Amino acid sequence: MSATPRMLRLDARDNVVIALDPLEPGMQADGLTARARIPRGHKMAARPIAAGEPLVKFGQPIGTASTDIAPGDWVHVHNVEAVVRPGAARGEAAGAAAGCPAAAAPATFQGFRRSDGRTGTRNYIGIIASVNCSASVARFAAQEIERSGLLADYPSIDGVVPIVHGTGCGLADRGEGYDVLLRTQWGYACHPNFGAVVMVGLGCEVFQIARMKRECGIEESDGFRSLSIQEAGGTRHAVAQIVGAVREMLPHAGAARRQARPAGEVVLGLQCGGSDGYSGLTANPALGFASDLLVSEGGTSILSETPEIYGAEHLLIRRAARPEVCERLMERLRWWEAYTARNGAEMNNNPSPGNKAGGITTILEKSLGAVAKGGHAPLEAVYEYAEPVRAHGLVFMDTPGFDPVSATGQVAGGANLICFTTGRGSAFGCKPAPSLKLATNSEMYSRMRDDMDIDCGEMLEGVSLERKGREIFDTLLRVASGEPTRSEQLGYGDNEFVPWQIGAVM
């Protein structure tokens, strides 16, 4: 901790400042005297705030004072009401967005060009379970392939990944829940980071592979095979058939080679989890800068986590490229209000215990920081969960805020790389897409060095937004070219496939 505790005021309109160092009662900082212990990353009142008056951070309201607050007071859940203005600025017209920074020269990466025109950043073999009942067989087959040494002669293949989940049966065979699972499974089966895929079912489940192939136009090929455990003759026979199918597909998948591709072929999923009071100050805006660089190259960034933009949606509405994009976003927010209401919840939920410990007081505060991941580019399109992302530029995909579910939807939509900001220290991977971890503060980065890829806490020590944003952009291109992330080195990603389960489980 520095001799004089540092404080940060984000906007001239703010009536709170952020403690960059912890304060004890009586300590002086920024011309104020702390009246209570204020942890690092938390807020201190910069002037008197009357009960009922808005608390302002980022130049935006983040809640309402529940009692009179004096200068130097700790401002947190004990004296703030999480009052969200429902649909704050709904009905605002779409407006122009700020321009994106430009890269110094056209950027490239080394990727796997696929026959459908998309580019992969990895070249995995996938064994996808269509239903939970076939999850163990998918794992057994992946383990057998690893033990067999089949992949040894194919250095361009990054490994074999079992993609398993907890649903696929006990659901209606039509409607919203089924459609979401169908899009998710199809998106993974056709993902450009897979060189070949075997999909395995039990045989009697609601989610039938034959129906998926018919409705999605998938045919058996050198890159896709399918089978069921029941038709194969049981577990051992199914495992043997999967291994045999992979053996036949290896020459096709192993022939893929990395080649120089324009950065515009990167489809980047923007994620944040385990947020803290620094998320909206360091990693999120730095990732937003990198996202703008990618967009300027013709690439695509996917902003998601609908509950975590709630209350800050006006910042995206202003950037909608067309009126129909604005209306599409508002339609998804209205869907969420109805969805949470019928499940006995509400959109303006409190942040998680970890978020609160890190200094985030209300969902509005979290949302304002989360939107920063999207930079300043125009919002080009809004997609439903796991819907194929066709547009270039900044887009929004409707997903829950729960990170594994959200990232699963992004990858199903075509994300070939994930950038994940965290302040508390999320442990996460997302095969087949590599996941790059951005630490919001240097203390956590040092403590969890084996899990974190980039220290954005350096921005609190004077590193500029542009410099950190360009570091992220350069790193994501190296990762897209094959450089392993920390989570890949640790082996994360086999268990984080979590499709969004909507509707009754029957």
Short mmCIF file of N, CA, C and O in Angstrom, two decimals, residues 113-205:
data_model
loop_
_atom_site.label_atom_id
_atom_site.label_comp_id
_atom_site.label_asym_id
_atom_site.label_seq_id
_atom_site.Cartn_x
_atom_site.Cartn_y
_atom_site.Cartn_z
N ARG A 113 -8.43 -22.79 -41.88
CA ARG A 113 -9.51 -22.43 -42.79
C ARG A 113 -10.37 -23.65 -43.07
O ARG A 113 -9.87 -24.72 -43.48
N ARG A 114 -11.69 -23.52 -42.84
CA ARG A 114 -12.60 -24.65 -43.04
C ARG A 114 -13.37 -24.52 -44.36
O ARG A 114 -13.44 -23.44 -44.94
N SER A 115 -13.96 -25.62 -44.79
CA SER A 115 -14.63 -25.66 -46.09
C SER A 115 -15.85 -24.75 -46.15
O SER A 115 -16.28 -24.35 -47.24
N ASP A 116 -16.45 -24.41 -44.97
CA ASP A 116 -17.62 -23.54 -44.97
C ASP A 116 -17.24 -22.06 -44.96
O ASP A 116 -18.11 -21.19 -44.87
N GLY A 117 -15.94 -21.75 -45.05
CA GLY A 117 -15.49 -20.37 -45.10
C GLY A 117 -15.10 -19.79 -43.76
O GLY A 117 -14.50 -18.71 -43.70
N ARG A 118 -15.41 -20.49 -42.66
CA ARG A 118 -15.02 -20.01 -41.34
C ARG A 118 -13.60 -20.47 -41.01
O ARG A 118 -13.04 -21.33 -41.69
N THR A 119 -13.05 -19.89 -39.95
CA THR A 119 -11.67 -20.21 -39.56
C THR A 119 -11.62 -20.64 -38.11
O THR A 119 -12.20 -19.99 -37.23
N GLY A 120 -10.93 -21.73 -37.86
CA GLY A 120 -10.75 -22.21 -36.50
C GLY A 120 -9.46 -21.71 -35.89
O GLY A 120 -8.47 -21.48 -36.59
N THR A 121 -9.46 -21.56 -34.58
CA THR A 121 -8.25 -21.21 -33.85
C THR A 121 -7.62 -22.45 -33.20
O THR A 121 -6.51 -22.38 -32.68
N ARG A 122 -8.36 -23.56 -33.21
CA ARG A 122 -7.87 -24.84 -32.72
C ARG A 122 -8.34 -25.93 -33.67
O ARG A 122 -9.25 -25.72 -34.49
N ASN A 123 -7.76 -27.13 -33.53
CA ASN A 123 -8.12 -28.25 -34.41
C ASN A 123 -8.32 -29.49 -33.54
O ASN A 123 -7.48 -30.39 -33.51
N TYR A 124 -9.43 -29.53 -32.83
CA TYR A 124 -9.74 -30.63 -31.92
C TYR A 124 -10.57 -31.71 -32.62
O TYR A 124 -11.26 -31.45 -33.62
N ILE A 125 -10.55 -32.90 -32.04
CA ILE A 125 -11.53 -33.94 -32.31
C ILE A 125 -12.57 -33.84 -31.20
O ILE A 125 -12.22 -33.86 -30.01
N GLY A 126 -13.84 -33.75 -31.54
CA GLY A 126 -14.90 -33.64 -30.55
C GLY A 126 -15.73 -34.91 -30.48
O GLY A 126 -16.08 -35.49 -31.51
N ILE A 127 -16.03 -35.35 -29.27
CA ILE A 127 -16.98 -36.44 -29.05
C ILE A 127 -18.12 -35.84 -28.24
O ILE A 127 -17.97 -35.55 -27.05
N ILE A 128 -19.25 -35.61 -28.90
CA ILE A 128 -20.34 -34.84 -28.32
C ILE A 128 -21.46 -35.78 -27.90
O ILE A 128 -21.97 -36.57 -28.70
N ALA A 129 -21.86 -35.70 -26.63
CA ALA A 129 -22.99 -36.47 -26.13
C ALA A 129 -24.27 -35.71 -26.45
O ALA A 129 -24.41 -34.53 -26.13
N SER A 130 -25.22 -36.38 -27.08
CA SER A 130 -26.49 -35.73 -27.39
C SER A 130 -27.38 -35.64 -26.16
O SER A 130 -28.29 -34.81 -26.11
N VAL A 131 -27.11 -36.48 -25.16
CA VAL A 131 -27.94 -36.57 -23.97
C VAL A 131 -27.04 -36.94 -22.79
O VAL A 131 -25.96 -37.52 -22.97
N ASN A 132 -27.47 -36.62 -21.59
CA ASN A 132 -26.68 -36.97 -20.41
C ASN A 132 -26.42 -38.47 -20.32
O ASN A 132 -25.38 -38.90 -19.82
N CYS A 133 -27.36 -39.27 -20.83
CA CYS A 133 -27.23 -40.72 -20.75
C CYS A 133 -26.03 -41.25 -21.53
O CYS A 133 -25.60 -42.40 -21.32
N SER A 134 -25.52 -40.48 -22.48
CA SER A 134 -24.36 -40.92 -23.26
C SER A 134 -23.08 -40.19 -22.85
O SER A 134 -22.04 -40.35 -23.50
N ALA A 135 -23.15 -39.42 -21.77
CA ALA A 135 -21.99 -38.62 -21.35
C ALA A 135 -20.81 -39.51 -20.96
O ALA A 135 -19.66 -39.24 -21.33
N SER A 136 -21.07 -40.57 -20.21
CA SER A 136 -19.97 -41.43 -19.76
C SER A 136 -19.29 -42.12 -20.94
O SER A 136 -18.06 -42.22 -20.99
N VAL A 137 -20.08 -42.57 -21.91
CA VAL A 137 -19.49 -43.22 -23.09
C VAL A 137 -18.62 -42.23 -23.85
O VAL A 137 -17.53 -42.59 -24.34
N ALA A 138 -19.06 -40.98 -23.97
CA ALA A 138 -18.24 -39.96 -24.64
C ALA A 138 -16.91 -39.80 -23.92
O ALA A 138 -15.85 -39.70 -24.55
N ARG A 139 -16.95 -39.77 -22.59
CA ARG A 139 -15.70 -39.64 -21.81
C ARG A 139 -14.84 -40.90 -21.97
O ARG A 139 -13.62 -40.80 -22.12
N PHE A 140 -15.46 -42.08 -21.88
CA PHE A 140 -14.69 -43.32 -22.02
C PHE A 140 -13.97 -43.36 -23.36
O PHE A 140 -12.80 -43.75 -23.45
N ALA A 141 -14.67 -42.95 -24.42
CA ALA A 141 -14.07 -42.99 -25.75
C ALA A 141 -12.91 -42.00 -25.87
O ALA A 141 -11.87 -42.32 -26.45
N ALA A 142 -13.09 -40.80 -25.30
CA ALA A 142 -12.01 -39.81 -25.34
C ALA A 142 -10.79 -40.33 -24.60
O ALA A 142 -9.64 -40.18 -25.06
N GLN A 143 -11.02 -40.97 -23.43
CA GLN A 143 -9.91 -41.52 -22.66
C GLN A 143 -9.21 -42.64 -23.43
O GLN A 143 -7.98 -42.74 -23.42
N GLU A 144 -9.98 -43.47 -24.11
CA GLU A 144 -9.40 -44.56 -24.88
C GLU A 144 -8.56 -44.04 -26.04
O GLU A 144 -7.48 -44.57 -26.34
N ILE A 145 -9.03 -42.99 -26.70
CA ILE A 145 -8.27 -42.40 -27.81
C ILE A 145 -6.96 -41.81 -27.30
O ILE A 145 -5.90 -41.97 -27.92
N GLU A 146 -7.01 -41.14 -26.16
CA GLU A 146 -5.79 -40.57 -25.57
C GLU A 146 -4.80 -41.69 -25.22
O GLU A 146 -3.60 -41.58 -25.47
N ARG A 147 -5.31 -42.78 -24.63
CA ARG A 147 -4.43 -43.89 -24.22
C ARG A 147 -3.84 -44.61 -25.42
O ARG A 147 -2.71 -45.10 -25.38
N SER A 148 -4.60 -44.67 -26.51
CA SER A 148 -4.21 -45.50 -27.66
C SER A 148 -3.03 -44.95 -28.44
O SER A 148 -2.37 -45.68 -29.18
N GLY A 149 -2.78 -43.63 -28.32
CA GLY A 149 -1.72 -43.02 -29.10
C GLY A 149 -2.10 -42.74 -30.54
O GLY A 149 -1.23 -42.43 -31.38
N LEU A 150 -3.41 -42.82 -30.85
CA LEU A 150 -3.88 -42.58 -32.21
C LEU A 150 -3.49 -41.21 -32.74
O LEU A 150 -3.26 -41.03 -33.94
N LEU A 151 -3.42 -40.23 -31.85
CA LEU A 151 -3.17 -38.86 -32.29
C LEU A 151 -1.69 -38.54 -32.49
O LEU A 151 -1.35 -37.46 -32.99
N ALA A 152 -0.83 -39.45 -32.12
CA ALA A 152 0.61 -39.17 -32.15
C ALA A 152 1.12 -38.81 -33.54
O ALA A 152 2.06 -38.01 -33.68
N ASP A 153 0.52 -39.37 -34.57
CA ASP A 153 0.99 -39.12 -35.94
C ASP A 153 0.34 -37.91 -36.59
O ASP A 153 0.54 -37.67 -37.78
N TYR A 154 -0.44 -37.17 -35.79
CA TYR A 154 -1.17 -36.02 -36.35
C TYR A 154 -0.92 -34.78 -35.48
O TYR A 154 -1.75 -34.38 -34.67
N PRO A 155 0.27 -34.17 -35.63
CA PRO A 155 0.64 -33.06 -34.75
C PRO A 155 -0.25 -31.82 -34.89
O PRO A 155 -0.26 -30.97 -33.99
N SER A 156 -0.98 -31.70 -36.00
CA SER A 156 -1.84 -30.52 -36.15
C SER A 156 -3.14 -30.64 -35.36
O SER A 156 -3.91 -29.68 -35.27
N ILE A 157 -3.41 -31.82 -34.78
CA ILE A 157 -4.61 -32.02 -33.97
C ILE A 157 -4.28 -31.69 -32.52
O ILE A 157 -3.31 -32.19 -31.96
N ASP A 158 -5.10 -30.84 -31.91
CA ASP A 158 -4.83 -30.33 -30.56
C ASP A 158 -5.27 -31.28 -29.45
O ASP A 158 -4.95 -31.06 -28.29
N GLY A 159 -6.01 -32.32 -29.78
CA GLY A 159 -6.46 -33.26 -28.76
C GLY A 159 -7.89 -33.67 -29.03
O GLY A 159 -8.52 -33.27 -30.01
N VAL A 160 -8.40 -34.52 -28.13
CA VAL A 160 -9.78 -34.98 -28.23
C VAL A 160 -10.55 -34.44 -27.03
O VAL A 160 -10.05 -34.45 -25.90
N VAL A 161 -11.76 -33.95 -27.27
CA VAL A 161 -12.55 -33.28 -26.23
C VAL A 161 -13.91 -33.95 -26.11
O VAL A 161 -14.68 -33.98 -27.07
N PRO A 162 -14.24 -34.50 -24.92
CA PRO A 162 -15.61 -34.97 -24.71
C PRO A 162 -16.50 -33.78 -24.33
O PRO A 162 -16.22 -33.04 -23.39
N ILE A 163 -17.57 -33.57 -25.09
CA ILE A 163 -18.51 -32.48 -24.82
C ILE A 163 -19.77 -33.12 -24.24
O ILE A 163 -20.57 -33.74 -24.96
N VAL A 164 -19.94 -33.00 -22.93
CA VAL A 164 -21.05 -33.67 -22.24
C VAL A 164 -21.86 -32.65 -21.47
O VAL A 164 -21.39 -31.56 -21.15
N HIS A 165 -23.10 -33.04 -21.14
CA HIS A 165 -24.00 -32.10 -20.46
C HIS A 165 -25.06 -32.87 -19.69
O HIS A 165 -25.06 -34.10 -19.66
N GLY A 166 -25.97 -32.15 -19.06
CA GLY A 166 -26.92 -32.76 -18.14
C GLY A 166 -28.35 -32.81 -18.62
O GLY A 166 -29.26 -33.04 -17.83
N THR A 167 -28.59 -32.62 -19.91
CA THR A 167 -29.97 -32.64 -20.40
C THR A 167 -30.04 -33.49 -21.67
O THR A 167 -29.25 -34.38 -21.86
N GLY A 168 -31.04 -33.24 -22.52
CA GLY A 168 -31.22 -34.02 -23.74
C GLY A 168 -32.42 -34.94 -23.66
O GLY A 168 -32.86 -35.49 -24.67
N CYS A 169 -32.98 -35.13 -22.45
CA CYS A 169 -34.19 -35.90 -22.27
C CYS A 169 -34.96 -35.27 -21.11
O CYS A 169 -34.47 -34.36 -20.45
N GLY A 170 -36.18 -35.74 -20.87
CA GLY A 170 -36.99 -35.12 -19.82
C GLY A 170 -37.40 -33.71 -20.17
O GLY A 170 -37.61 -32.88 -19.29
N LEU A 171 -37.50 -33.42 -21.47
CA LEU A 171 -37.94 -32.11 -21.93
C LEU A 171 -38.94 -32.31 -23.05
O LEU A 171 -39.01 -33.38 -23.67
N ALA A 172 -39.71 -31.26 -23.34
CA ALA A 172 -40.66 -31.32 -24.44
C ALA A 172 -39.92 -31.44 -25.76
O ALA A 172 -38.81 -30.91 -25.91
N ASP A 173 -40.52 -32.13 -26.72
CA ASP A 173 -39.84 -32.33 -28.00
C ASP A 173 -40.11 -31.22 -28.99
O ASP A 173 -39.83 -31.34 -30.18
N ARG A 174 -40.62 -30.11 -28.51
CA ARG A 174 -40.81 -28.93 -29.34
C ARG A 174 -40.92 -27.73 -28.40
O ARG A 174 -41.11 -27.87 -27.20
N GLY A 175 -40.75 -26.55 -28.96
CA GLY A 175 -40.85 -25.34 -28.15
C GLY A 175 -39.50 -24.74 -27.83
O GLY A 175 -38.45 -25.18 -28.32
N GLU A 176 -39.52 -23.71 -26.99
CA GLU A 176 -38.35 -22.88 -26.72
C GLU A 176 -37.17 -23.68 -26.18
O GLU A 176 -36.03 -23.53 -26.64
N GLY A 177 -37.41 -24.54 -25.18
CA GLY A 177 -36.32 -25.29 -24.58
C GLY A 177 -35.65 -26.22 -25.56
O GLY A 177 -34.41 -26.32 -25.60
N TYR A 178 -36.45 -26.91 -26.36
CA TYR A 178 -35.89 -27.82 -27.36
C TYR A 178 -35.10 -27.05 -28.42
O TYR A 178 -34.01 -27.47 -28.81
N ASP A 179 -35.65 -25.93 -28.86
CA ASP A 179 -34.97 -25.14 -29.90
C ASP A 179 -33.61 -24.65 -29.43
O ASP A 179 -32.64 -24.63 -30.20
N VAL A 180 -33.53 -24.24 -28.16
CA VAL A 180 -32.25 -23.77 -27.61
C VAL A 180 -31.23 -24.90 -27.61
O VAL A 180 -30.07 -24.72 -28.00
N LEU A 181 -31.64 -26.09 -27.17
CA LEU A 181 -30.71 -27.23 -27.16
C LEU A 181 -30.30 -27.61 -28.57
O LEU A 181 -29.13 -27.92 -28.82
N LEU A 182 -31.23 -27.57 -29.50
CA LEU A 182 -30.92 -27.90 -30.89
C LEU A 182 -29.87 -26.96 -31.46
O LEU A 182 -28.89 -27.39 -32.07
N ARG A 183 -30.07 -25.65 -31.24
CA ARG A 183 -29.09 -24.68 -31.75
C ARG A 183 -27.72 -24.89 -31.11
O ARG A 183 -26.68 -24.78 -31.78
N THR A 184 -27.73 -25.20 -29.82
CA THR A 184 -26.46 -25.37 -29.10
C THR A 184 -25.70 -26.59 -29.62
O THR A 184 -24.51 -26.52 -29.92
N GLN A 185 -26.39 -27.72 -29.73
CA GLN A 185 -25.74 -28.94 -30.20
C GLN A 185 -25.27 -28.79 -31.65
O GLN A 185 -24.17 -29.21 -32.00
N TRP A 186 -26.10 -28.19 -32.48
CA TRP A 186 -25.71 -27.98 -33.88
C TRP A 186 -24.49 -27.06 -33.97
O TRP A 186 -23.57 -27.31 -34.75
N GLY A 187 -24.48 -26.00 -33.15
CA GLY A 187 -23.36 -25.06 -33.18
C GLY A 187 -22.05 -25.71 -32.82
O GLY A 187 -21.00 -25.39 -33.41
N TYR A 188 -22.06 -26.63 -31.85
CA TYR A 188 -20.83 -27.34 -31.49
C TYR A 188 -20.47 -28.39 -32.53
O TYR A 188 -19.30 -28.57 -32.87
N ALA A 189 -21.46 -29.10 -33.06
CA ALA A 189 -21.17 -30.14 -34.04
C ALA A 189 -20.50 -29.57 -35.29
O ALA A 189 -19.71 -30.26 -35.94
N CYS A 190 -20.81 -28.33 -35.61
CA CYS A 190 -20.27 -27.69 -36.82
C CYS A 190 -19.21 -26.64 -36.51
O CYS A 190 -18.84 -25.86 -37.40
N HIS A 191 -18.71 -26.60 -35.29
CA HIS A 191 -17.81 -25.52 -34.90
C HIS A 191 -16.48 -25.59 -35.64
O HIS A 191 -15.91 -26.68 -35.81
N PRO A 192 -15.96 -24.43 -36.08
CA PRO A 192 -14.71 -24.45 -36.86
C PRO A 192 -13.48 -24.85 -36.05
O PRO A 192 -12.43 -25.12 -36.64
N ASN A 193 -13.58 -24.90 -34.72
CA ASN A 193 -12.44 -25.35 -33.92
C ASN A 193 -12.38 -26.87 -33.80
O ASN A 193 -11.49 -27.41 -33.16
N PHE A 194 -13.36 -27.57 -34.39
CA PHE A 194 -13.32 -29.03 -34.47
C PHE A 194 -12.94 -29.45 -35.87
O PHE A 194 -13.57 -29.05 -36.85
N GLY A 195 -11.92 -30.31 -35.99
CA GLY A 195 -11.57 -30.88 -37.27
C GLY A 195 -12.45 -32.06 -37.61
O GLY A 195 -12.65 -32.38 -38.79
N ALA A 196 -12.99 -32.72 -36.60
CA ALA A 196 -13.89 -33.85 -36.79
C ALA A 196 -14.70 -34.04 -35.51
O ALA A 196 -14.22 -33.74 -34.41
N VAL A 197 -15.93 -34.54 -35.66
CA VAL A 197 -16.85 -34.72 -34.54
C VAL A 197 -17.55 -36.06 -34.66
O VAL A 197 -17.99 -36.45 -35.74
N VAL A 198 -17.64 -36.77 -33.53
CA VAL A 198 -18.53 -37.92 -33.41
C VAL A 198 -19.59 -37.55 -32.38
O VAL A 198 -19.25 -37.15 -31.26
N MET A 199 -20.88 -37.66 -32.75
CA MET A 199 -21.96 -37.41 -31.79
C MET A 199 -22.55 -38.74 -31.38
O MET A 199 -22.86 -39.59 -32.23
N VAL A 200 -22.69 -38.93 -30.06
CA VAL A 200 -23.17 -40.21 -29.54
C VAL A 200 -24.38 -39.98 -28.65
O VAL A 200 -24.39 -39.11 -27.79
N GLY A 201 -25.43 -40.78 -28.89
CA GLY A 201 -26.63 -40.74 -28.06
C GLY A 201 -26.85 -42.08 -27.40
O GLY A 201 -26.12 -43.06 -27.65
N LEU A 202 -27.87 -42.15 -26.55
CA LEU A 202 -28.27 -43.44 -25.98
C LEU A 202 -29.13 -44.18 -26.99
O LEU A 202 -28.91 -45.36 -27.27
N GLY A 203 -30.15 -43.47 -27.54
CA GLY A 203 -31.01 -44.08 -28.55
C GLY A 203 -32.48 -43.81 -28.33
O GLY A 203 -33.24 -43.67 -29.29
N CYS A 204 -32.91 -43.70 -27.07
CA CYS A 204 -34.34 -43.54 -26.78
C CYS A 204 -34.68 -42.16 -26.25
O CYS A 204 -35.83 -41.90 -25.87
N GLU A 205 -33.71 -41.25 -26.24
CA GLU A 205 -33.91 -39.92 -25.63
C GLU A 205 -34.79 -39.03 -26.49
O GLU A 205 -35.02 -39.28 -27.68
#
